[in-house]
Short mmCIF file of C-alpha atoms in Angstrom, two decimals:
data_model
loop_
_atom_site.label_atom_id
_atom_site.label_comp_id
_atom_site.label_asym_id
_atom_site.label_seq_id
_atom_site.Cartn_x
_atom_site.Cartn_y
_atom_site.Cartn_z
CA UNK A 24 132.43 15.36 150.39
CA UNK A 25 131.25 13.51 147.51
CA UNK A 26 127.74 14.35 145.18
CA UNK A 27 126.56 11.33 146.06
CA UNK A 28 126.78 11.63 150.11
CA UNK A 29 125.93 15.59 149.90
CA UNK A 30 122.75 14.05 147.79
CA UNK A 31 122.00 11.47 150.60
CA UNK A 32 122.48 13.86 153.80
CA UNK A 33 120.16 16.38 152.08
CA UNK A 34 117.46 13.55 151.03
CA UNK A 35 117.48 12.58 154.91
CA UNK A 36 117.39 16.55 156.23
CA UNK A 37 114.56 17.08 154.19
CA UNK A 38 116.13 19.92 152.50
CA UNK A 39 116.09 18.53 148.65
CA UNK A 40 112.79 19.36 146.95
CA UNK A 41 113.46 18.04 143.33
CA UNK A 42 115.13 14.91 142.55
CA UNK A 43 119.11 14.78 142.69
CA UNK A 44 120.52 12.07 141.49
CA UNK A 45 119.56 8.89 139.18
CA UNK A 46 121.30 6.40 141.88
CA UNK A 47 118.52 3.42 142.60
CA UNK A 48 120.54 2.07 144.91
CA UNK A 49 120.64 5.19 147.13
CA UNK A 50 117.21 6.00 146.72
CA UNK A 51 115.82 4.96 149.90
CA UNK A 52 113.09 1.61 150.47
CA UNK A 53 112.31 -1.11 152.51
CA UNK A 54 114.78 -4.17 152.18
CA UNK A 55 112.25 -6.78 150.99
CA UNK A 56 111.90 -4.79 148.21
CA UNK A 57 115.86 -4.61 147.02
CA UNK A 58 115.52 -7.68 145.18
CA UNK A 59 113.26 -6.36 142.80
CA UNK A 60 114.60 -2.84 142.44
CA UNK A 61 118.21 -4.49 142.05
CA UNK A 62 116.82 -7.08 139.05
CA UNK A 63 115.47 -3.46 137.58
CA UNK A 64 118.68 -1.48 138.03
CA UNK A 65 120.85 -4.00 136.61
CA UNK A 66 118.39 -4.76 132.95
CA UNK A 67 118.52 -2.56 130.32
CA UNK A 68 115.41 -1.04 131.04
CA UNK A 69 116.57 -0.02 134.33
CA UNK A 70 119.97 1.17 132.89
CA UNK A 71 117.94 2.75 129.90
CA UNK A 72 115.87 4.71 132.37
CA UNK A 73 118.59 5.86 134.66
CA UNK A 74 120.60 7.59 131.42
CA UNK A 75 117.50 9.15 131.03
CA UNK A 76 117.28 10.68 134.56
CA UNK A 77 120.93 11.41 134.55
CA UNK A 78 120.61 13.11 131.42
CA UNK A 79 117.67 15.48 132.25
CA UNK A 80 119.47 16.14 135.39
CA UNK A 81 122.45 17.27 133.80
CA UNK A 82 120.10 19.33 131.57
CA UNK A 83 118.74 21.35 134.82
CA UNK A 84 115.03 20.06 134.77
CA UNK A 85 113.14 19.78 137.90
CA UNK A 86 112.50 16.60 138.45
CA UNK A 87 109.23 15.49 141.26
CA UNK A 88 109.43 13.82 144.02
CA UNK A 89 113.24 13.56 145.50
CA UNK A 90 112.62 10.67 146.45
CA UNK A 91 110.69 8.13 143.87
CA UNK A 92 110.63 4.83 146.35
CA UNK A 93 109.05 6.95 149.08
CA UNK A 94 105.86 4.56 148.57
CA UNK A 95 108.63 1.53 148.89
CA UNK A 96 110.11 3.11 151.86
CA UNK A 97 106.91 3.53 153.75
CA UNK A 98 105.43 0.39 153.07
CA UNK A 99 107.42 -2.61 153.19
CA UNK A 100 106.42 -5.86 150.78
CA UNK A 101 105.62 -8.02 154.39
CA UNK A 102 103.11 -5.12 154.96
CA UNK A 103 100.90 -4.23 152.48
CA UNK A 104 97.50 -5.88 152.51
CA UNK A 105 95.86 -2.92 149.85
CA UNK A 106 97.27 -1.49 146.43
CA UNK A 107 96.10 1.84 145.28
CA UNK A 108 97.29 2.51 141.73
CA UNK A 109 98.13 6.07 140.66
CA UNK A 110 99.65 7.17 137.12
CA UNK A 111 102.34 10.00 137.51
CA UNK A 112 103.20 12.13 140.24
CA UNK A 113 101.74 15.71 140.96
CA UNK A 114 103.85 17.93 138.90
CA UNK A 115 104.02 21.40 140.40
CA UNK A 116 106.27 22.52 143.01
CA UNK A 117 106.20 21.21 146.70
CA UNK A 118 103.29 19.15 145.82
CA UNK A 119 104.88 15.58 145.03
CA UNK A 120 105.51 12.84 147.80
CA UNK A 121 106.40 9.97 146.29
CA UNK A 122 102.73 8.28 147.16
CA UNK A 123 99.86 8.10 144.43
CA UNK A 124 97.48 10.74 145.14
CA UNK A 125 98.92 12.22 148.08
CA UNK A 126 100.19 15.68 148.63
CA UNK A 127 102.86 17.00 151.26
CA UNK A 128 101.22 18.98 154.10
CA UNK A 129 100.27 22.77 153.53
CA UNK A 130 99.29 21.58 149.97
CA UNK A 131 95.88 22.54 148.63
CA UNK A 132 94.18 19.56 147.94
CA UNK A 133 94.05 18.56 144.47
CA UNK A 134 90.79 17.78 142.52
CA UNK A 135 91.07 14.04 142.26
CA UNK A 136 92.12 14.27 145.91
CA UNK A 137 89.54 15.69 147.30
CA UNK A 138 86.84 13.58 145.57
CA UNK A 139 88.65 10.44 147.15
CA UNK A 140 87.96 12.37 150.83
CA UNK A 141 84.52 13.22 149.46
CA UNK A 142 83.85 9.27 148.70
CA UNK A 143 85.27 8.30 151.92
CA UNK A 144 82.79 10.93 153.67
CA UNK A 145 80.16 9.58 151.59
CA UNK A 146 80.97 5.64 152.67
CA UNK A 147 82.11 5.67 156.08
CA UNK A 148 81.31 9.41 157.58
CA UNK A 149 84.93 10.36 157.69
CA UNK A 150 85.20 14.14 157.40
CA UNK A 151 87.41 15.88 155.08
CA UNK A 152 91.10 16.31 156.40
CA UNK A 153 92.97 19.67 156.62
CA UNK A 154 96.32 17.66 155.27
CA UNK A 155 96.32 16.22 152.00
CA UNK A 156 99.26 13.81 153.42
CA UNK A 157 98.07 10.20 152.95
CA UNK A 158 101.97 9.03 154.97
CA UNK A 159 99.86 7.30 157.77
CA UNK A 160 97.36 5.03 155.11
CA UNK A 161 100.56 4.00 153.75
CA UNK A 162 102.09 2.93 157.17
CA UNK A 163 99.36 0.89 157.80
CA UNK A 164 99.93 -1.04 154.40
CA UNK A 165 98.26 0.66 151.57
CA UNK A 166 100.74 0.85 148.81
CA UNK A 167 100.51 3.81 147.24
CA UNK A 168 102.29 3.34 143.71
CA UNK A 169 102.18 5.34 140.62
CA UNK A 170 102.78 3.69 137.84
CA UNK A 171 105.50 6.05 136.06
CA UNK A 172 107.55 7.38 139.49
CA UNK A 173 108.87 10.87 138.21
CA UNK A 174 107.65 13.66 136.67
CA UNK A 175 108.88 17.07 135.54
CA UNK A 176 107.87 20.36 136.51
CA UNK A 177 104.69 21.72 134.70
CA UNK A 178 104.77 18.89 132.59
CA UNK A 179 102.15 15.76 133.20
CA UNK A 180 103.05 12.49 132.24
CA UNK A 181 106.92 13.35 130.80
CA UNK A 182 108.70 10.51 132.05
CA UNK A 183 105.88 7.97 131.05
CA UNK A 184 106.89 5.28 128.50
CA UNK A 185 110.92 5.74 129.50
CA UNK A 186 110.92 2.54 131.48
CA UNK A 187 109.40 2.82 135.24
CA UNK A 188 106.55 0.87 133.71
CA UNK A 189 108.83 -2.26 133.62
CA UNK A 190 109.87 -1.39 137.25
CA UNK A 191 106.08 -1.02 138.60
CA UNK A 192 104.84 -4.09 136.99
CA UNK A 193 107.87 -5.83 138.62
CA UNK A 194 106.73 -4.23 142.37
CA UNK A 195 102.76 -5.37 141.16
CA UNK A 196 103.59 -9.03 140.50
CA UNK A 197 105.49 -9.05 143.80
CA UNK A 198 102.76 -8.01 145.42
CA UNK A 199 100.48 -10.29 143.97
CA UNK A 200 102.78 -13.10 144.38
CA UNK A 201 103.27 -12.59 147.97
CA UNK A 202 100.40 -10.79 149.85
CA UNK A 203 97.63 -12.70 150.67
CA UNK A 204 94.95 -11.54 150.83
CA UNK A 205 95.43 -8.59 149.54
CA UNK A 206 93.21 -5.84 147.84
CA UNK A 207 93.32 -3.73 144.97
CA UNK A 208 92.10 -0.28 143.70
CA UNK A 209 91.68 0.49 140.59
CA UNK A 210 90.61 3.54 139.94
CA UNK A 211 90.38 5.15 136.11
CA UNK A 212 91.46 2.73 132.64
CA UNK A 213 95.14 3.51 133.56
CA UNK A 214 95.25 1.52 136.75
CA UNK A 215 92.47 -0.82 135.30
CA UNK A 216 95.18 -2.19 132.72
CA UNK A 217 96.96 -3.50 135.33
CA UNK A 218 93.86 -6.08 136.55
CA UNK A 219 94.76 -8.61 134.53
CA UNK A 220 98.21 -8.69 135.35
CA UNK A 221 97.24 -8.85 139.21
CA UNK A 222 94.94 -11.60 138.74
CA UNK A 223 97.13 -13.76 136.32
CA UNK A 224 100.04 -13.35 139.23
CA UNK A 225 97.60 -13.92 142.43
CA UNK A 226 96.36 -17.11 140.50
CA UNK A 227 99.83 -18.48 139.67
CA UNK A 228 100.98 -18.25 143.33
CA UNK A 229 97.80 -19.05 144.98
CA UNK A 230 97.12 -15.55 146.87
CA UNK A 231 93.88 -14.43 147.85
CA UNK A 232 92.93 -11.00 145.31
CA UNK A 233 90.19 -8.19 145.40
CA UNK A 234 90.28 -5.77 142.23
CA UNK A 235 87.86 -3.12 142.88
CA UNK A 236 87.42 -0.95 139.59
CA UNK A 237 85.68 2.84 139.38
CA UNK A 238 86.54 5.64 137.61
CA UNK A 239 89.63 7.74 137.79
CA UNK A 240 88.13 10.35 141.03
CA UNK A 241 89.08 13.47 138.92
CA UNK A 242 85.84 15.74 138.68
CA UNK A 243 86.05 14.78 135.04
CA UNK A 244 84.82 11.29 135.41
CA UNK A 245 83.98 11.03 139.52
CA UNK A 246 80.42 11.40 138.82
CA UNK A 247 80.46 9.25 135.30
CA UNK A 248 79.57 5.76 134.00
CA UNK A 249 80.31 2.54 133.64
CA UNK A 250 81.60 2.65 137.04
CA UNK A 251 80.92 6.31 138.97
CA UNK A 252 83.85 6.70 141.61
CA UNK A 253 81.60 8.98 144.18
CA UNK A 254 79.19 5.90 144.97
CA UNK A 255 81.85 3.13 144.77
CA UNK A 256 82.15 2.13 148.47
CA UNK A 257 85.34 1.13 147.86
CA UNK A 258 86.73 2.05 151.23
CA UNK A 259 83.95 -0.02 153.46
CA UNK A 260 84.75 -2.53 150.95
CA UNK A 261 88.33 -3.37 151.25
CA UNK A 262 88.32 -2.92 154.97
CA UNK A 263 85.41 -5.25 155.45
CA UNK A 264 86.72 -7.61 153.30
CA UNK A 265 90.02 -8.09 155.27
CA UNK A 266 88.00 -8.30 158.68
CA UNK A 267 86.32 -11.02 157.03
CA UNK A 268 89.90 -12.81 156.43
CA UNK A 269 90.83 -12.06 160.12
CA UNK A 270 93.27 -9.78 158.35
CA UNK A 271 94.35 -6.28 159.50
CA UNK A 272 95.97 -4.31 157.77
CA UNK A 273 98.37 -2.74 160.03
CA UNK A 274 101.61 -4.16 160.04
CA UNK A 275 101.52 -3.64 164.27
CA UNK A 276 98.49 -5.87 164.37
CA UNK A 277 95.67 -3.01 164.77
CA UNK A 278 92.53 -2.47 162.59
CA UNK A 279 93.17 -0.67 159.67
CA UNK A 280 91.60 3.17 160.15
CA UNK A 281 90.98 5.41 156.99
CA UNK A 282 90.57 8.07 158.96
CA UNK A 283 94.04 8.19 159.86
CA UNK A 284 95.16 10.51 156.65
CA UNK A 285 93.72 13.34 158.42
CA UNK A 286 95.28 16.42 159.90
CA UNK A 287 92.46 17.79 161.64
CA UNK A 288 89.36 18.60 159.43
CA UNK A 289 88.02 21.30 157.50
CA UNK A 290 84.77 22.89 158.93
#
């Protein structure tokens, strides 16, 4: 049996925990979103960025998540109706799922985490979850994308600047192109450098844009100005402003729930 298939029936058993192999093209997502990953594989950033991968591979780092389109695979381009911009994935073990801000279940919650439950408490009454898991937001069309989609154990921000920028401003200008209307969070200056981009692509193609800006919701800034994240209703917002359209976002047709990251709830 081949690397590449052993890689593949491990990815689907669940049984990988660290990234395998550098093989877009077996890295699994949603087939309206091929054209853009295959434009990326084939440039020389894309190429650039997989000799990278391959090469710290080969070296025996631990690379987070195994797998990096899990946000691609969950929610499909025809589906999403809300962006929520992350910058790297969670970098210890077990934590990373391949969606911005979301850990796998039976992870503690992390800081920045929990202050997004505590806003959402705060705004619409939804209690804390249990699970950290925020799988079922992004089935209902919430693309959850990081903006650099690996990240090596114990080390924040490593694979930043080696080319998955060019790659997530690719999957943000399809999404501004195409989903309409559509809203986004922006939430800290990293994701906030990406506003003008979404506007300048919503306004060449005509599609109907929200950019909500607050602060990043680590306890660092949560509670800070310009823009304080605890207090930014941004949840009420974005759901009330797609009612409004006659827009749900579900891709089945049904109201879009926020409550529907949780796991149970903590007492």
């Amino acid at each position: 049996m081949g690397r590449g298939l052993q890689a593949s029936l491990a990815l689907e058993s669940g049984a990988v925990t660290r990234l395998a192999e550098a093989a877009f093209a077996r890295w699994p997502a949603a087939p309206d979103w091929r054209p853009v990953l295959d434009n990326f594989a084939d440039s020389a950033a894309g190429q650039r960025l997989a000799g990278f991968l391959e090469t710290r591979i080969a070296a025996g780092a631990t690379i987070y998540p195994p797998r990096p389109f899990r946000a691609l695979e969950l929610t499909p381009l025809a589906a999403v109706r809300m962006v929520i911009l992350g910058q790297d994935p969670y970098h210890g073990p077990g934590q990373a799922e391949g969606l911005a801000f979301s850990v796998a279940p039976g992870v503690k919650l992390p800081p920045s985490l929990r202050n997004i439950f505590k806003e959402r408490l705060r705004d619409l009454g939804e209690p804390v979850p249990v699970s950290g898991s925020l799988v079922e937001w992004a089935r209902q069309g919430v693309l959850l994308l990081n903006t650099s989609l690996t990240v090596e154990d114990g080390l924040p921000a490593s694979h930043a600047r080696q080319g998955w920028e060019v790659l997530t401003d690719a999957l943000i200008t399809a999404v501004a192109s195409r989903a309409s209307p559509c809203v986004y969070l922006l939430w800290g200056g990293h994701a906030q450098a990406k506003a003008d981009l979404i506007v300048a692509a919503s306004a060449r193609s005509g599609s109907e844009a929200l950019v909500l800006q607050a602060n990043h919701p680590s306890p660092l800034s949560a509670n800070r100005p310009p823009v304080p994240f605890i207090g930014c209703g941004h949840f009420g917002r974005a759901r009330d402003w797609l009612a409004r359209r006659g827009m749900a976002a579900g891709p089945d047709g049904s109201s879009f729930d926020w409550s529907a990251a949780s796991g149970g709830t903590r007492k």
